[in-house]
């Protein structure tokens, strides 16, 4: 990042640039902006501080986010919330829950975003009763109306715990305009994971009503049928996708090697267009061989038919 004869940045400029770095998970550029914030004397501004915490969190560097947070000169809800959400997103559920409780103890009122963070932490930790308690506390203790995002977290939480009926009941208690495809998808995924066919069908119908051209419901139901060995039904779901012209997005991953100045490498399943694709696939063959030697067997039940299993064996190995 170069800055030649530019005017002194203000807190709005820095916060916007840090937000862009957070979205791109660009840690190197974010660190340069952090240094610029220090030089400009804006590191402790609430807006910049929360943006720094968010940037470090989304870049996977919670230790630096902790340093920024612990060096705060004043408490504010946004910085606490950024820490709660960052820890929750990275699976540090215990830390996220501790921060939420501490924020409440120091007299700060959590907002809607803070509750999304703490409910996500409950979901990762499998803390069902605690999650239900927080959901109820939103309206009863803090005067906040839960949104579909909050309900979605708790539906996911109940679903992961196998409490499918309670999850469906919770959705039934929501306002009709809040029951969108996201909430029903959370229930559908839980049903697919648990093999709950009847509730899964109902959830899939609701998802398809909300998102008629989406692939998610068909793929989830195909996986559900495949997990139960119902290959005809799984194939039928795939056939319906083809009839509707629905295409499942291709899986991809990215990695930064040798610093961001060297660029970011993007890898797509089954892609052979990279100039070094032979070397890449040779290395993947070695890794896959090592995985096999360690007696790890990939779960192929999420492929919708035995034919697709054979066709996709090679490409799915590189996912």
Tab-separated table of N, CA and C in Angstrom, residues 49-187:
chain	number	residue	atom	x	y	z
A	49	UNK	N	-10.883	1.686	16.118
A	49	UNK	CA	-10.563	0.523	16.956
A	49	UNK	C	-11.450	-0.679	16.608
A	50	UNK	N	-12.743	-0.446	16.496
A	50	UNK	CA	-13.646	-1.559	16.173
A	50	UNK	C	-13.363	-2.105	14.775
A	51	UNK	N	-12.990	-1.210	13.834
A	51	UNK	CA	-12.648	-1.657	12.478
A	51	UNK	C	-11.369	-2.488	12.484
A	52	UNK	N	-10.399	-2.106	13.331
A	52	UNK	CA	-9.161	-2.883	13.460
A	52	UNK	C	-9.450	-4.273	14.021
A	53	UNK	N	-10.272	-4.327	15.054
A	53	UNK	CA	-10.626	-5.620	15.659
A	53	UNK	C	-11.323	-6.505	14.633
A	54	UNK	N	-12.243	-5.908	13.883
A	54	UNK	CA	-12.977	-6.663	12.861
A	54	UNK	C	-12.033	-7.162	11.770
A	55	UNK	N	-11.098	-6.302	11.351
A	55	UNK	CA	-10.147	-6.681	10.300
A	55	UNK	C	-9.268	-7.841	10.751
A	56	UNK	N	-8.711	-7.728	11.969
A	56	UNK	CA	-7.852	-8.806	12.470
A	56	UNK	C	-8.658	-10.097	12.659
A	57	UNK	N	-9.884	-9.950	13.140
A	57	UNK	CA	-10.731	-11.124	13.337
A	57	UNK	C	-11.038	-11.834	12.036
A	58	UNK	N	-11.456	-11.079	11.023
A	58	UNK	CA	-11.800	-11.687	9.730
A	58	UNK	C	-10.569	-12.210	8.996
A	59	UNK	N	-9.391	-11.715	9.380
A	59	UNK	CA	-8.148	-12.215	8.786
A	59	UNK	C	-7.604	-13.409	9.563
A	60	UNK	N	-8.338	-13.838	10.581
A	60	UNK	CA	-7.933	-15.011	11.348
A	60	UNK	C	-6.854	-14.755	12.370
A	61	UNK	N	-6.666	-13.491	12.762
A	61	UNK	CA	-5.605	-13.156	13.712
A	61	UNK	C	-6.218	-12.582	14.984
A	62	UNK	N	-6.816	-13.446	15.801
A	62	UNK	CA	-7.494	-12.976	17.007
A	62	UNK	C	-6.515	-12.493	18.071
A	63	UNK	N	-5.259	-12.923	18.008
A	63	UNK	CA	-4.280	-12.460	19.001
A	63	UNK	C	-4.030	-10.962	18.843
A	64	UNK	N	-3.910	-10.481	17.596
A	64	UNK	CA	-3.742	-9.042	17.368
A	64	UNK	C	-5.028	-8.285	17.680
A	65	UNK	N	-6.167	-8.904	17.408
A	65	UNK	CA	-7.447	-8.282	17.777
A	65	UNK	C	-7.515	-8.098	19.286
A	66	UNK	N	-7.029	-9.087	20.027
A	66	UNK	CA	-6.995	-8.998	21.492
A	66	UNK	C	-6.141	-7.831	21.956
A	67	UNK	N	-4.985	-7.645	21.307
A	67	UNK	CA	-4.077	-6.554	21.692
A	67	UNK	C	-4.761	-5.208	21.508
A	68	UNK	N	-5.402	-5.029	20.358
A	68	UNK	CA	-6.121	-3.770	20.095
A	68	UNK	C	-7.215	-3.563	21.131
A	69	UNK	N	-7.953	-4.618	21.427
A	69	UNK	CA	-9.067	-4.522	22.374
A	69	UNK	C	-8.573	-4.209	23.788
A	70	UNK	N	-7.529	-4.882	24.222
A	70	UNK	CA	-7.021	-4.689	25.582
A	70	UNK	C	-6.372	-3.323	25.769
A	71	UNK	N	-5.921	-2.703	24.678
A	71	UNK	CA	-5.302	-1.376	24.758
A	71	UNK	C	-6.312	-0.242	24.618
A	72	UNK	N	-7.593	-0.570	24.656
A	72	UNK	CA	-8.617	0.471	24.519
A	72	UNK	C	-8.556	1.423	25.713
A	73	UNK	N	-8.862	2.667	25.460
A	73	UNK	CA	-8.872	3.670	26.529
A	73	UNK	C	-10.283	3.955	27.012
A	74	UNK	N	-11.270	3.437	26.293
A	74	UNK	CA	-12.666	3.684	26.642
A	74	UNK	C	-13.508	2.520	26.139
A	75	UNK	N	-14.537	2.169	26.910
A	75	UNK	CA	-15.415	1.073	26.503
A	75	UNK	C	-16.501	1.556	25.540
A	76	UNK	N	-16.803	0.730	24.562
A	76	UNK	CA	-17.934	1.002	23.675
A	76	UNK	C	-18.481	-0.327	23.175
A	77	UNK	N	-19.763	-0.347	22.890
A	77	UNK	CA	-20.453	-1.579	22.492
A	77	UNK	C	-19.878	-2.156	21.204
A	78	UNK	N	-19.509	-1.304	20.262
A	78	UNK	CA	-19.054	-1.781	18.953
A	78	UNK	C	-17.770	-2.600	19.070
A	79	UNK	N	-16.819	-2.135	19.878
A	79	UNK	CA	-15.557	-2.871	20.044
A	79	UNK	C	-15.790	-4.210	20.726
A	80	UNK	N	-16.613	-4.205	21.777
A	80	UNK	CA	-16.940	-5.458	22.460
A	80	UNK	C	-17.630	-6.426	21.497
A	81	UNK	N	-18.562	-5.891	20.725
A	81	UNK	CA	-19.299	-6.734	19.778
A	81	UNK	C	-18.371	-7.333	18.728
A	82	UNK	N	-17.426	-6.526	18.228
A	82	UNK	CA	-16.468	-7.028	17.237
A	82	UNK	C	-15.658	-8.185	17.807
A	83	UNK	N	-15.286	-8.088	19.083
A	83	UNK	CA	-14.532	-9.173	19.729
A	83	UNK	C	-15.394	-10.418	19.898
A	84	UNK	N	-16.641	-10.224	20.295
A	84	UNK	CA	-17.558	-11.362	20.487
A	84	UNK	C	-17.778	-12.087	19.163
A	85	UNK	N	-18.084	-11.326	18.119
A	85	UNK	CA	-18.352	-11.919	16.805
A	85	UNK	C	-17.102	-12.599	16.251
A	86	UNK	N	-15.944	-11.937	16.384
A	86	UNK	CA	-14.696	-12.512	15.882
A	86	UNK	C	-14.368	-13.839	16.529
A	87	UNK	N	-14.496	-13.898	17.849
A	87	UNK	CA	-14.219	-15.150	18.556
A	87	UNK	C	-15.232	-16.229	18.198
A	88	UNK	N	-16.495	-15.830	18.061
A	88	UNK	CA	-17.533	-16.803	17.697
A	88	UNK	C	-17.281	-17.383	16.310
A	89	UNK	N	-16.901	-16.521	15.361
A	89	UNK	CA	-16.660	-16.974	13.989
A	89	UNK	C	-15.495	-17.949	13.896
A	90	UNK	N	-14.530	-17.806	14.801
A	90	UNK	CA	-13.348	-18.674	14.766
A	90	UNK	C	-13.456	-19.847	15.733
A	91	UNK	N	-14.659	-20.070	16.258
A	91	UNK	CA	-14.877	-21.240	17.101
A	91	UNK	C	-14.407	-21.098	18.531
A	92	UNK	N	-14.016	-19.874	18.936
A	92	UNK	CA	-13.600	-19.653	20.319
A	92	UNK	C	-14.844	-19.331	21.158
A	93	UNK	N	-15.698	-20.326	21.286
A	93	UNK	CA	-17.009	-20.108	21.901
A	93	UNK	C	-16.907	-19.652	23.346
A	94	UNK	N	-16.045	-20.298	24.120
A	94	UNK	CA	-15.913	-19.959	25.535
A	94	UNK	C	-15.513	-18.503	25.710
A	95	UNK	N	-14.532	-18.062	24.919
A	95	UNK	CA	-14.068	-16.674	24.993
A	95	UNK	C	-15.190	-15.711	24.596
A	96	UNK	N	-15.933	-16.040	23.544
A	96	UNK	CA	-17.032	-15.183	23.094
A	96	UNK	C	-18.102	-15.051	24.172
A	97	UNK	N	-18.443	-16.154	24.819
A	97	UNK	CA	-19.455	-16.132	25.880
A	97	UNK	C	-18.969	-15.345	27.085
A	98	UNK	N	-17.685	-15.505	27.426
A	98	UNK	CA	-17.116	-14.747	28.549
A	98	UNK	C	-17.142	-13.254	28.265
A	99	UNK	N	-16.793	-12.871	27.040
A	99	UNK	CA	-16.803	-11.458	26.668
A	99	UNK	C	-18.210	-10.878	26.732
A	100	UNK	N	-19.192	-11.644	26.283
A	100	UNK	CA	-20.575	-11.170	26.319
A	100	UNK	C	-21.019	-10.910	27.755
A	101	UNK	N	-20.743	-11.865	28.638
A	101	UNK	CA	-21.134	-11.704	30.042
A	101	UNK	C	-20.403	-10.527	30.681
A	102	UNK	N	-19.116	-10.378	30.342
A	102	UNK	CA	-18.332	-9.272	30.913
A	102	UNK	C	-18.837	-7.930	30.408
A	103	UNK	N	-19.211	-7.868	29.129
A	103	UNK	CA	-19.758	-6.640	28.564
A	103	UNK	C	-21.019	-6.220	29.314
A	104	UNK	N	-21.866	-7.185	29.615
A	104	UNK	CA	-23.089	-6.886	30.368
A	104	UNK	C	-22.760	-6.432	31.788
A	105	UNK	N	-21.733	-7.049	32.383
A	105	UNK	CA	-21.359	-6.690	33.764
A	105	UNK	C	-20.842	-5.261	33.874
A	106	UNK	N	-20.139	-4.779	32.826
A	106	UNK	CA	-19.597	-3.416	32.896
A	106	UNK	C	-20.650	-2.373	32.542
A	107	UNK	N	-21.873	-2.823	32.283
A	107	UNK	CA	-22.976	-1.887	32.078
A	107	UNK	C	-23.273	-1.519	30.642
A	108	UNK	N	-22.674	-2.221	29.688
A	108	UNK	CA	-22.959	-1.950	28.279
A	108	UNK	C	-24.124	-2.812	27.810
A	109	UNK	N	-25.026	-2.217	27.061
A	109	UNK	CA	-26.199	-2.946	26.576
A	109	UNK	C	-25.888	-3.590	25.230
A	110	UNK	N	-25.969	-4.917	25.130
A	110	UNK	CA	-25.687	-5.580	23.849
A	110	UNK	C	-26.716	-5.211	22.790
A	111	UNK	N	-26.258	-5.128	21.542
A	111	UNK	CA	-27.171	-4.825	20.439
A	111	UNK	C	-27.491	-6.105	19.656
A	112	UNK	N	-28.206	-5.940	18.552
A	112	UNK	CA	-28.611	-7.101	17.751
A	112	UNK	C	-27.405	-7.907	17.257
A	113	UNK	N	-26.332	-7.195	16.859
A	113	UNK	CA	-25.149	-7.879	16.326
A	113	UNK	C	-24.451	-8.682	17.416
A	114	UNK	N	-24.387	-8.117	18.622
A	114	UNK	CA	-23.766	-8.835	19.741
A	114	UNK	C	-24.518	-10.129	20.029
A	115	UNK	N	-25.833	-10.090	19.926
A	115	UNK	CA	-26.619	-11.305	20.172
A	115	UNK	C	-26.423	-12.339	19.061
A	116	UNK	N	-26.218	-11.888	17.829
A	116	UNK	CA	-25.899	-12.845	16.763
A	116	UNK	C	-24.584	-13.546	17.089
A	117	UNK	N	-23.606	-12.765	17.578
A	117	UNK	CA	-22.318	-13.339	17.952
A	117	UNK	C	-22.428	-14.347	19.072
A	118	UNK	N	-23.167	-13.998	20.119
A	118	UNK	CA	-23.250	-14.897	21.276
A	118	UNK	C	-24.091	-16.132	20.951
A	119	UNK	N	-25.116	-15.980	20.128
A	119	UNK	CA	-25.916	-17.147	19.720
A	119	UNK	C	-25.111	-18.070	18.806
A	120	UNK	N	-24.260	-17.488	17.960
A	120	UNK	CA	-23.370	-18.304	17.127
A	120	UNK	C	-22.393	-19.080	17.994
A	121	UNK	N	-21.902	-18.426	19.060
A	121	UNK	CA	-20.988	-19.097	19.988
A	121	UNK	C	-21.688	-20.266	20.671
A	122	UNK	N	-22.932	-20.056	21.073
A	122	UNK	CA	-23.718	-21.144	21.682
A	122	UNK	C	-23.875	-22.299	20.700
A	123	UNK	N	-24.077	-21.951	19.427
A	123	UNK	CA	-24.255	-22.975	18.393
A	123	UNK	C	-22.993	-23.817	18.249
A	124	UNK	N	-21.832	-23.157	18.191
A	124	UNK	CA	-20.564	-23.883	18.060
A	124	UNK	C	-20.276	-24.724	19.298
A	125	UNK	N	-20.695	-24.226	20.465
A	125	UNK	CA	-20.423	-24.934	21.717
A	125	UNK	C	-21.468	-25.992	22.033
A	126	UNK	N	-22.580	-25.981	21.293
A	126	UNK	CA	-23.665	-26.921	21.576
A	126	UNK	C	-24.411	-26.588	22.853
A	127	UNK	N	-24.346	-25.312	23.258
A	127	UNK	CA	-24.985	-24.871	24.506
A	127	UNK	C	-26.441	-24.506	24.227
A	128	UNK	N	-27.297	-25.509	24.142
A	128	UNK	CA	-28.688	-25.303	23.727
A	128	UNK	C	-29.460	-24.454	24.723
A	129	UNK	N	-29.439	-24.840	25.983
A	129	UNK	CA	-30.238	-24.125	26.986
A	129	UNK	C	-29.772	-22.685	27.139
A	130	UNK	N	-28.457	-22.477	27.079
A	130	UNK	CA	-27.929	-21.118	27.179
A	130	UNK	C	-28.374	-20.286	25.981
A	131	UNK	N	-28.359	-20.876	24.800
A	131	UNK	CA	-28.806	-20.168	23.607
A	131	UNK	C	-30.271	-19.777	23.683
A	132	UNK	N	-31.108	-20.688	24.176
A	132	UNK	CA	-32.531	-20.380	24.342
A	132	UNK	C	-32.735	-19.269	25.358
A	133	UNK	N	-31.908	-19.287	26.397
A	133	UNK	CA	-32.010	-18.253	27.424
A	133	UNK	C	-31.648	-16.877	26.860
A	134	UNK	N	-30.593	-16.841	26.047
A	134	UNK	CA	-30.197	-15.566	25.439
A	134	UNK	C	-31.274	-15.065	24.474
A	135	UNK	N	-31.877	-15.968	23.709
A	135	UNK	CA	-32.929	-15.569	22.771
A	135	UNK	C	-34.104	-14.942	23.517
A	136	UNK	N	-34.498	-15.560	24.619
A	136	UNK	CA	-35.602	-15.014	25.419
A	136	UNK	C	-35.218	-13.695	26.078
A	137	UNK	N	-33.935	-13.576	26.474
A	137	UNK	CA	-33.476	-12.363	27.158
A	137	UNK	C	-33.480	-11.155	26.233
A	138	UNK	N	-33.373	-11.377	24.935
A	138	UNK	CA	-33.342	-10.251	24.002
A	138	UNK	C	-34.534	-9.334	24.194
A	139	UNK	N	-35.731	-9.911	24.198
A	139	UNK	CA	-36.938	-9.089	24.324
A	139	UNK	C	-37.275	-8.786	25.774
A	140	UNK	N	-37.095	-9.776	26.643
A	140	UNK	CA	-37.516	-9.607	28.036
A	140	UNK	C	-36.587	-8.700	28.839
A	141	UNK	N	-35.284	-8.809	28.612
A	141	UNK	CA	-34.319	-8.053	29.422
A	141	UNK	C	-33.746	-6.834	28.716
A	142	UNK	N	-33.695	-6.871	27.379
A	142	UNK	CA	-33.016	-5.788	26.665
A	142	UNK	C	-33.919	-5.044	25.684
A	143	UNK	N	-35.170	-5.458	25.571
A	143	UNK	CA	-36.100	-4.752	24.696
A	143	UNK	C	-35.759	-4.842	23.223
A	144	UNK	N	-35.076	-5.920	22.833
A	144	UNK	CA	-34.698	-6.114	21.433
A	144	UNK	C	-35.559	-7.207	20.810
A	145	UNK	N	-36.106	-6.937	19.649
A	145	UNK	CA	-36.923	-7.936	18.961
A	145	UNK	C	-36.010	-8.851	18.147
A	146	UNK	N	-36.021	-10.155	18.421
A	146	UNK	CA	-35.164	-11.068	17.647
A	146	UNK	C	-35.512	-11.025	16.164
A	147	UNK	N	-34.487	-11.040	15.331
A	147	UNK	CA	-34.683	-11.043	13.880
A	147	UNK	C	-34.541	-12.465	13.342
A	148	UNK	N	-34.738	-12.613	12.044
A	148	UNK	CA	-34.619	-13.942	11.439
A	148	UNK	C	-33.205	-14.500	11.594
A	149	UNK	N	-32.189	-13.607	11.670
A	149	UNK	CA	-30.820	-14.077	11.873
A	149	UNK	C	-30.659	-14.721	13.242
A	150	UNK	N	-31.286	-14.135	14.266
A	150	UNK	CA	-31.214	-14.710	15.612
A	150	UNK	C	-31.957	-16.044	15.665
A	151	UNK	N	-33.148	-16.060	15.078
A	151	UNK	CA	-33.910	-17.312	15.045
A	151	UNK	C	-33.152	-18.384	14.259
A	152	UNK	N	-32.513	-17.962	13.172
A	152	UNK	CA	-31.746	-18.907	12.368
A	152	UNK	C	-30.631	-19.562	13.162
A	153	UNK	N	-29.949	-18.770	14.005
A	153	UNK	CA	-28.885	-19.320	14.861
A	153	UNK	C	-29.441	-20.378	15.803
A	154	UNK	N	-30.594	-20.071	16.416
A	154	UNK	CA	-31.166	-20.993	17.403
A	154	UNK	C	-31.755	-22.225	16.718
A	155	UNK	N	-32.337	-22.049	15.534
A	155	UNK	CA	-32.823	-23.205	14.768
A	155	UNK	C	-31.650	-24.131	14.459
A	156	UNK	N	-30.535	-23.544	14.046
A	156	UNK	CA	-29.325	-24.324	13.775
A	156	UNK	C	-28.835	-25.020	15.041
A	157	UNK	N	-28.871	-24.296	16.158
A	157	UNK	CA	-28.447	-24.844	17.454
A	157	UNK	C	-29.298	-26.049	17.854
A	158	UNK	N	-30.616	-25.897	17.759
A	158	UNK	CA	-31.525	-26.998	18.097
A	158	UNK	C	-31.360	-28.165	17.127
A	159	UNK	N	-31.197	-27.832	15.852
A	159	UNK	CA	-31.037	-28.878	14.845
A	159	UNK	C	-29.791	-29.705	15.069
A	160	UNK	N	-28.684	-29.042	15.394
A	160	UNK	CA	-27.430	-29.762	15.646
A	160	UNK	C	-27.550	-30.686	16.851
A	161	UNK	N	-28.408	-30.292	17.786
A	161	UNK	CA	-28.608	-31.111	18.983
A	161	UNK	C	-29.635	-32.216	18.749
A	162	UNK	N	-30.181	-32.271	17.534
A	162	UNK	CA	-31.167	-33.302	17.218
A	162	UNK	C	-32.569	-32.981	17.682
A	163	UNK	N	-32.792	-31.747	18.115
A	163	UNK	CA	-34.109	-31.350	18.612
A	163	UNK	C	-34.901	-30.711	17.464
A	164	UNK	N	-35.171	-31.527	16.457
A	164	UNK	CA	-35.796	-31.066	15.214
A	164	UNK	C	-37.195	-30.517	15.455
A	165	UNK	N	-37.978	-31.203	16.282
A	165	UNK	CA	-39.355	-30.762	16.542
A	165	UNK	C	-39.372	-29.383	17.185
A	166	UNK	N	-38.463	-29.147	18.129
A	166	UNK	CA	-38.396	-27.836	18.787
A	166	UNK	C	-37.974	-26.759	17.801
A	167	UNK	N	-37.057	-27.109	16.898
A	167	UNK	CA	-36.614	-26.148	15.887
A	167	UNK	C	-37.773	-25.759	14.972
A	168	UNK	N	-38.565	-26.757	14.571
A	168	UNK	CA	-39.722	-26.486	13.715
A	168	UNK	C	-40.761	-25.652	14.461
A	169	UNK	N	-40.937	-25.946	15.731
A	169	UNK	CA	-41.892	-25.188	16.546
A	169	UNK	C	-41.448	-23.733	16.685
A	170	UNK	N	-40.133	-23.530	16.835
A	170	UNK	CA	-39.603	-22.171	16.945
A	170	UNK	C	-39.877	-21.384	15.668
A	171	UNK	N	-39.689	-22.016	14.518
A	171	UNK	CA	-39.978	-21.351	13.242
A	171	UNK	C	-41.461	-21.016	13.148
A	172	UNK	N	-42.307	-21.931	13.610
A	172	UNK	CA	-43.751	-21.696	13.583
A	172	UNK	C	-44.173	-20.501	14.409
A	173	UNK	N	-43.389	-20.177	15.442
A	173	UNK	CA	-43.709	-19.039	16.302
A	173	UNK	C	-43.206	-17.714	15.770
A	174	UNK	N	-42.459	-17.751	14.672
A	174	UNK	CA	-41.943	-16.516	14.080
A	174	UNK	C	-43.027	-15.812	13.270
A	175	UNK	N	-42.843	-14.515	13.068
A	175	UNK	CA	-43.746	-13.771	12.187
A	175	UNK	C	-43.615	-14.329	10.774
A	176	UNK	N	-44.721	-14.372	10.046
A	176	UNK	CA	-44.735	-14.986	8.712
A	176	UNK	C	-43.698	-14.367	7.780
A	177	UNK	N	-43.526	-13.043	7.858
A	177	UNK	CA	-42.583	-12.382	6.948
A	177	UNK	C	-41.125	-12.623	7.327
A	178	UNK	N	-40.889	-13.216	8.509
A	178	UNK	CA	-39.521	-13.514	8.942
A	178	UNK	C	-39.087	-14.918	8.537
A	179	UNK	N	-40.070	-15.759	8.193
A	179	UNK	CA	-39.744	-17.155	7.857
A	179	UNK	C	-39.270	-17.240	6.409
A	180	UNK	N	-38.036	-16.854	6.179
A	180	UNK	CA	-37.513	-16.861	4.815
A	180	UNK	C	-36.697	-18.121	4.538
A	181	UNK	N	-36.082	-18.149	3.369
A	181	UNK	CA	-35.318	-19.328	2.975
A	181	UNK	C	-34.154	-19.643	3.883
A	182	UNK	N	-33.557	-18.615	4.496
A	182	UNK	CA	-32.392	-18.828	5.366
A	182	UNK	C	-32.771	-19.661	6.584
A	183	UNK	N	-33.889	-19.299	7.216
A	183	UNK	CA	-34.334	-20.020	8.413
A	183	UNK	C	-34.714	-21.458	8.064
A	184	UNK	N	-35.472	-21.617	6.979
A	184	UNK	CA	-35.873	-22.970	6.578
A	184	UNK	C	-34.671	-23.804	6.148
A	185	UNK	N	-33.666	-23.153	5.563
A	185	UNK	CA	-32.454	-23.874	5.171
A	185	UNK	C	-31.718	-24.413	6.389
A	186	UNK	N	-31.705	-23.642	7.475
A	186	UNK	CA	-31.075	-24.115	8.716
A	186	UNK	C	-31.750	-25.397	9.195
A	187	UNK	N	-33.090	-25.409	9.141
A	187	UNK	CA	-33.828	-26.609	9.547
A	187	UNK	C	-33.570	-27.759	8.578
